PDB file of C-alpha atoms in Angstrom:
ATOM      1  CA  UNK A  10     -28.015 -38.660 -14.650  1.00 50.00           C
ATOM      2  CA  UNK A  11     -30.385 -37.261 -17.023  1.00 48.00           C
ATOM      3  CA  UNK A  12     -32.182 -33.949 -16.516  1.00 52.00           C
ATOM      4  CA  UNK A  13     -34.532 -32.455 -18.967  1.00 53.00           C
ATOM      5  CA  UNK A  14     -33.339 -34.363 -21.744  1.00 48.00           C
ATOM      6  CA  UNK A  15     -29.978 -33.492 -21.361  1.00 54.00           C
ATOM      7  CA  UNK A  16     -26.846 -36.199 -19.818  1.00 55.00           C
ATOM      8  CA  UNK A  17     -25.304 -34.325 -16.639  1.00 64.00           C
ATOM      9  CA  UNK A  18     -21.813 -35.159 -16.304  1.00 74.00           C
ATOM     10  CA  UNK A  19     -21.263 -34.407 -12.961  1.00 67.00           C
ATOM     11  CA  UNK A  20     -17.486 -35.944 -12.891  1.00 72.00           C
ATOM     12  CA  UNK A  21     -16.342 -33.229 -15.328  1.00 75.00           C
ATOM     13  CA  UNK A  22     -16.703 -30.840 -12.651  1.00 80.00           C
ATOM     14  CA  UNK A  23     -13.195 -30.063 -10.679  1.00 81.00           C
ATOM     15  CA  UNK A  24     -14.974 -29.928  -7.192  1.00 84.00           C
ATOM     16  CA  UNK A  25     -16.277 -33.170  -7.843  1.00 87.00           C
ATOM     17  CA  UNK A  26     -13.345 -35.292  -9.197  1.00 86.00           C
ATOM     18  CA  UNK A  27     -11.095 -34.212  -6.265  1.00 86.00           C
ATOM     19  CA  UNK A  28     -13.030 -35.573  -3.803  1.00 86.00           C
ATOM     20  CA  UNK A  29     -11.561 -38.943  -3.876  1.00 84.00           C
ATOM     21  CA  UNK A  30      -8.156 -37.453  -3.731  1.00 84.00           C
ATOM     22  CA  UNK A  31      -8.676 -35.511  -1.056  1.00 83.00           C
ATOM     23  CA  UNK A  32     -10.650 -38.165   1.267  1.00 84.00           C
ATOM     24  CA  UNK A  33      -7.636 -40.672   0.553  1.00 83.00           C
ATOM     25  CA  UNK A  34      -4.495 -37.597   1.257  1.00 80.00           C
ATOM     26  CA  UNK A  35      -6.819 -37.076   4.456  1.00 77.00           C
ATOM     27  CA  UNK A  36      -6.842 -40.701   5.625  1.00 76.00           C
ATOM     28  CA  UNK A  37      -2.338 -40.602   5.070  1.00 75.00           C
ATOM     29  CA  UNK A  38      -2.472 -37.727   6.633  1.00 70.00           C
ATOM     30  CA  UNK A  39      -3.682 -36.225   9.824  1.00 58.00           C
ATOM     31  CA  UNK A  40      -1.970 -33.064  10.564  1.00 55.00           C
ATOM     32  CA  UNK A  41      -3.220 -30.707   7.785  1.00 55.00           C
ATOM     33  CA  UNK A  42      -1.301 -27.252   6.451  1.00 58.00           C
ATOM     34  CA  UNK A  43      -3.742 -24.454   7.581  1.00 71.00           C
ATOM     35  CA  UNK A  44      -0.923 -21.545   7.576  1.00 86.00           C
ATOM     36  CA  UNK A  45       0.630 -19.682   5.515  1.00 90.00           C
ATOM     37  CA  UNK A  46       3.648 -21.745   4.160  1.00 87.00           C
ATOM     38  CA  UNK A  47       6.962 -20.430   2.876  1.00 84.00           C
ATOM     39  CA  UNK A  48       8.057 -20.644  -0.564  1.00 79.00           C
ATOM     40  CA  UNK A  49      10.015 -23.713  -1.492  1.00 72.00           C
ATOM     41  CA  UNK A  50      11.598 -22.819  -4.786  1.00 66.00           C
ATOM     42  CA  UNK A  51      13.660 -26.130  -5.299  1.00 64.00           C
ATOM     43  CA  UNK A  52      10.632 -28.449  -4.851  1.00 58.00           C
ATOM     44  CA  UNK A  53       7.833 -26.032  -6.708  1.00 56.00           C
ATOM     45  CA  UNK A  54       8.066 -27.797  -9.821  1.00 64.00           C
ATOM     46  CA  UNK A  55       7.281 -31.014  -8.198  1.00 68.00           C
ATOM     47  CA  UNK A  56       4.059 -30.319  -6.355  1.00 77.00           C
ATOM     48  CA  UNK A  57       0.365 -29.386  -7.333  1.00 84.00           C
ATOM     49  CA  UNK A  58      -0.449 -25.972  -8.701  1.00 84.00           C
ATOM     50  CA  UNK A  59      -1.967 -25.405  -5.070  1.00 85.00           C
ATOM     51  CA  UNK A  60       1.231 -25.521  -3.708  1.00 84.00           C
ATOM     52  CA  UNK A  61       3.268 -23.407  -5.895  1.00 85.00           C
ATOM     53  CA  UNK A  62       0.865 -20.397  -6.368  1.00 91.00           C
ATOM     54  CA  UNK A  63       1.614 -16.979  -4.323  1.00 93.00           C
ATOM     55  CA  UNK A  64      -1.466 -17.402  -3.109  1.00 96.00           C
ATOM     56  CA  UNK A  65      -1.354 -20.920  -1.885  1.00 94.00           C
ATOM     57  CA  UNK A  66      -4.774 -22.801  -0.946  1.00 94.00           C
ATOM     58  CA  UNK A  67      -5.732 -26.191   0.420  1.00 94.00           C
ATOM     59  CA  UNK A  68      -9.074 -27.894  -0.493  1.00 94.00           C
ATOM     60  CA  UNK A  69     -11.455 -29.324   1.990  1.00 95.00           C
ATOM     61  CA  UNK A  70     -14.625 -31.590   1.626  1.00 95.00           C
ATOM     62  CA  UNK A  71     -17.859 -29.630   1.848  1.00 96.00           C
ATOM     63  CA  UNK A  72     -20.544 -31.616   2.468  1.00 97.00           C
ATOM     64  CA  UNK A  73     -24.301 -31.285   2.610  1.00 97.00           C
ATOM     65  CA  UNK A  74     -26.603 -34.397   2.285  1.00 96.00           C
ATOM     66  CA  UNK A  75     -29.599 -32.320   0.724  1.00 95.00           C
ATOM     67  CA  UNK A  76     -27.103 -31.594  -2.025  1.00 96.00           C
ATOM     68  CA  UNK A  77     -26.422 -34.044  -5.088  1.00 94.00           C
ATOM     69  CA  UNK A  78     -23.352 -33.804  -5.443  1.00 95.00           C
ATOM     70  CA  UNK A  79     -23.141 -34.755  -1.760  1.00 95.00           C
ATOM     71  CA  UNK A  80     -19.598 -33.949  -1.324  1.00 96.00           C
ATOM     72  CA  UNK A  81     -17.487 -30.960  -3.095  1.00 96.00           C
ATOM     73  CA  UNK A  82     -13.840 -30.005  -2.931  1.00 95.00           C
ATOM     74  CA  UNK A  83     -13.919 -26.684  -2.042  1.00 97.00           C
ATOM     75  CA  UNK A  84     -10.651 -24.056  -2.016  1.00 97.00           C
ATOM     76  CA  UNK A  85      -9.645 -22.046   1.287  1.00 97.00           C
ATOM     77  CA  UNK A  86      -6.707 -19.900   0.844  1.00 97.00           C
ATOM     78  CA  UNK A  87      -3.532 -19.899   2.911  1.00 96.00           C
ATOM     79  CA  UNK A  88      -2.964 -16.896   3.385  1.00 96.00           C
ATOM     80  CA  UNK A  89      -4.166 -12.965   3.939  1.00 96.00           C
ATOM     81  CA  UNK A  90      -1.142 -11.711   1.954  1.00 96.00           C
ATOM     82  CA  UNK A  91       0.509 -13.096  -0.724  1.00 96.00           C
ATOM     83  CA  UNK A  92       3.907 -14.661  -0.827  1.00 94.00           C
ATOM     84  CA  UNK A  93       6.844 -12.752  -2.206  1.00 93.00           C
ATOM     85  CA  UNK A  94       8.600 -14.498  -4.647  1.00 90.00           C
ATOM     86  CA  UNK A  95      12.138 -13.129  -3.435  1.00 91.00           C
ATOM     87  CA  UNK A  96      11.867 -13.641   0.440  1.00 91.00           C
ATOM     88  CA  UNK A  97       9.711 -16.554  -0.282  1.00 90.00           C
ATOM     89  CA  UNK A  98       7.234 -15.027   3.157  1.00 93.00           C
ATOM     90  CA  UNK A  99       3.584 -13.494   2.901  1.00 95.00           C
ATOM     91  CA  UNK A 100       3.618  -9.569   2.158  1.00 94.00           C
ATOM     92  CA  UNK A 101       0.538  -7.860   2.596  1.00 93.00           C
ATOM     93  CA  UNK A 102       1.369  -5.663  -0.231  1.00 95.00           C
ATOM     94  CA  UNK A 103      -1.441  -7.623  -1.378  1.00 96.00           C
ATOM     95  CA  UNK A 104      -3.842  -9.972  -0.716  1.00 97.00           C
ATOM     96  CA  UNK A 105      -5.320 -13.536  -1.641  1.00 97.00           C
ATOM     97  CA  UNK A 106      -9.180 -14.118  -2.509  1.00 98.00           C
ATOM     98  CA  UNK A 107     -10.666 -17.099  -3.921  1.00 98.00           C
ATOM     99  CA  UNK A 108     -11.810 -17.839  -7.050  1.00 98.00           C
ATOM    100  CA  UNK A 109     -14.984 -19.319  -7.384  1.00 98.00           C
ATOM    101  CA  UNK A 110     -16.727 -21.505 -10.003  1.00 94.00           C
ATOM    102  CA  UNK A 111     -20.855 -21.316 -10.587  1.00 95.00           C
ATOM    103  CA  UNK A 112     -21.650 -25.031 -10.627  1.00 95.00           C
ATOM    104  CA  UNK A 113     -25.179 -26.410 -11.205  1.00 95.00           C
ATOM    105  CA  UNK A 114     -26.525 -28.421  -8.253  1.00 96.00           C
ATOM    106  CA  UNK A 115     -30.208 -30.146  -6.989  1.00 95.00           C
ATOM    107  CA  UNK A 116     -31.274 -29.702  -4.009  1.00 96.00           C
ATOM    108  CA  UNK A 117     -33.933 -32.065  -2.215  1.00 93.00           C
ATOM    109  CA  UNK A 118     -36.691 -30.610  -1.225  1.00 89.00           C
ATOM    110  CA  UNK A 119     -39.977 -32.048   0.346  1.00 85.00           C
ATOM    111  CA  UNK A 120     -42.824 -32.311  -1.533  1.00 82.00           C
ATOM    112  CA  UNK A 121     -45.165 -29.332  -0.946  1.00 75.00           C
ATOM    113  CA  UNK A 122     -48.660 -32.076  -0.622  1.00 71.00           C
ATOM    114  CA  UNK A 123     -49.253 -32.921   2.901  1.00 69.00           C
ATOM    115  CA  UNK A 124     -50.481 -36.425   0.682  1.00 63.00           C
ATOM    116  CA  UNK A 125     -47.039 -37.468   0.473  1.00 70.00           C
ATOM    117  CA  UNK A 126     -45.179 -37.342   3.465  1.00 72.00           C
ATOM    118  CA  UNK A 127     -41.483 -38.628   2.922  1.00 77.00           C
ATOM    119  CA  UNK A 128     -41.747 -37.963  -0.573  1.00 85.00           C
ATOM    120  CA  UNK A 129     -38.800 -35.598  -2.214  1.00 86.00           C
ATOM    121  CA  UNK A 130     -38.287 -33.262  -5.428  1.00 87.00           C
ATOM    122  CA  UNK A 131     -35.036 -32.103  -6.685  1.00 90.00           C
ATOM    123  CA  UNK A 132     -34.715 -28.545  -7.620  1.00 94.00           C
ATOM    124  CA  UNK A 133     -31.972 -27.334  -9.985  1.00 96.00           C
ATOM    125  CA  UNK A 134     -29.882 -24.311  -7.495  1.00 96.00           C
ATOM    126  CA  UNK A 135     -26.470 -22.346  -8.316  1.00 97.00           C
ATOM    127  CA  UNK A 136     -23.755 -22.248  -5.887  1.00 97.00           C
ATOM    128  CA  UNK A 137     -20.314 -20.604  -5.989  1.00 97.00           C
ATOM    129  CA  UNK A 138     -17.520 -22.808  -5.216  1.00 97.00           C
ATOM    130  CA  UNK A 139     -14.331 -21.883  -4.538  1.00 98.00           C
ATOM    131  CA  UNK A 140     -12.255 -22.977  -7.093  1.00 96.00           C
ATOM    132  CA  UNK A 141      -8.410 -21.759  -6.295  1.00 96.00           C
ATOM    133  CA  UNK A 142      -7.136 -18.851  -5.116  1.00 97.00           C
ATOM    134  CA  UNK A 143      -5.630 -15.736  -6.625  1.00 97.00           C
ATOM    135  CA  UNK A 144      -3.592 -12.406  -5.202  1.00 97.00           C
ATOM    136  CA  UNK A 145      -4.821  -9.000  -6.056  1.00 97.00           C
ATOM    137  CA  UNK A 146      -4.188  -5.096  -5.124  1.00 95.00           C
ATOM    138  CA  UNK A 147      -5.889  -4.515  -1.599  1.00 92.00           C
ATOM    139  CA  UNK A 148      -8.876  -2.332  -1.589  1.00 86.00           C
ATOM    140  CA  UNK A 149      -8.376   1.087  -0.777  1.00 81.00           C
ATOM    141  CA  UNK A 150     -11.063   3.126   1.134  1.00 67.00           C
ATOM    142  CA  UNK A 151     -12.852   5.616  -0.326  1.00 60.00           C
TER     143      UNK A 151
END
């Protein structure tokens, strides 16, 4: 796609090449992880980044048709705490957030003349996307 002289390369974008992936792990599997999981030391070298972080996340398809790209991977973390690397279970002693990516999108819009009904324009919009997720000290009241 070309936009104001420039190539976009939307397939460089993270959110947008795991798509695929994700829409052919869901269609393996049905029953997805939405807990916190324990740590599994002897197969962390094995699996996806994802998996082995302390603050584990899963990715899900967001999807909104007025959108180009369509469909997204986004990240939604695992878990409120953070999992101790010795017990291998969530501690609160801190907690996991996401990480989130600005990513350049268009969104269609109708066209503002009542002359042209059914006709669309794409406007350029930022949206965060979570990315991955990372623990960090709770915050303390003030």
């Amino acid at each position: 796609m070309h936009f104001l002289g420039r190539s976009l390369r939307w397939e460089q974008h993270v959110p947008v090449q795991l798509v695929p992936q994700i829409e052919a792990a869901q269609r393996r599997r049905r029953r997805r992880e939405h807990s916190c999981p324990a740590l599994q030391l002897r197969t962390g070298l094995r699996s996806e980044p994802h998996e082995r972080s302390i603050s584990p996340w899963r990715y899900r398809i967001d999807e909104d048709e007025d959108r180009y790209p369509r469909k997204l991977a986004f990240a939604e973390c695992l878990c409120t705490g953070c999992v101790d690397v010795k017990t291998g279970r969530e501690t609160t002693a801190l907690n996991s957030v996401p990480i989130h990516q600005t990513m350049m999108v268009l969104r269609r819009k109708p066209c503002p003349r009542p002359a042209s009904p059914g006709l669309v324009t794409f406007e350029v919009d930022y949206i965060h996307v979570p990315v991955g997720c990372t623990c960090v000290l709770p915050r303390t009241g003030r």
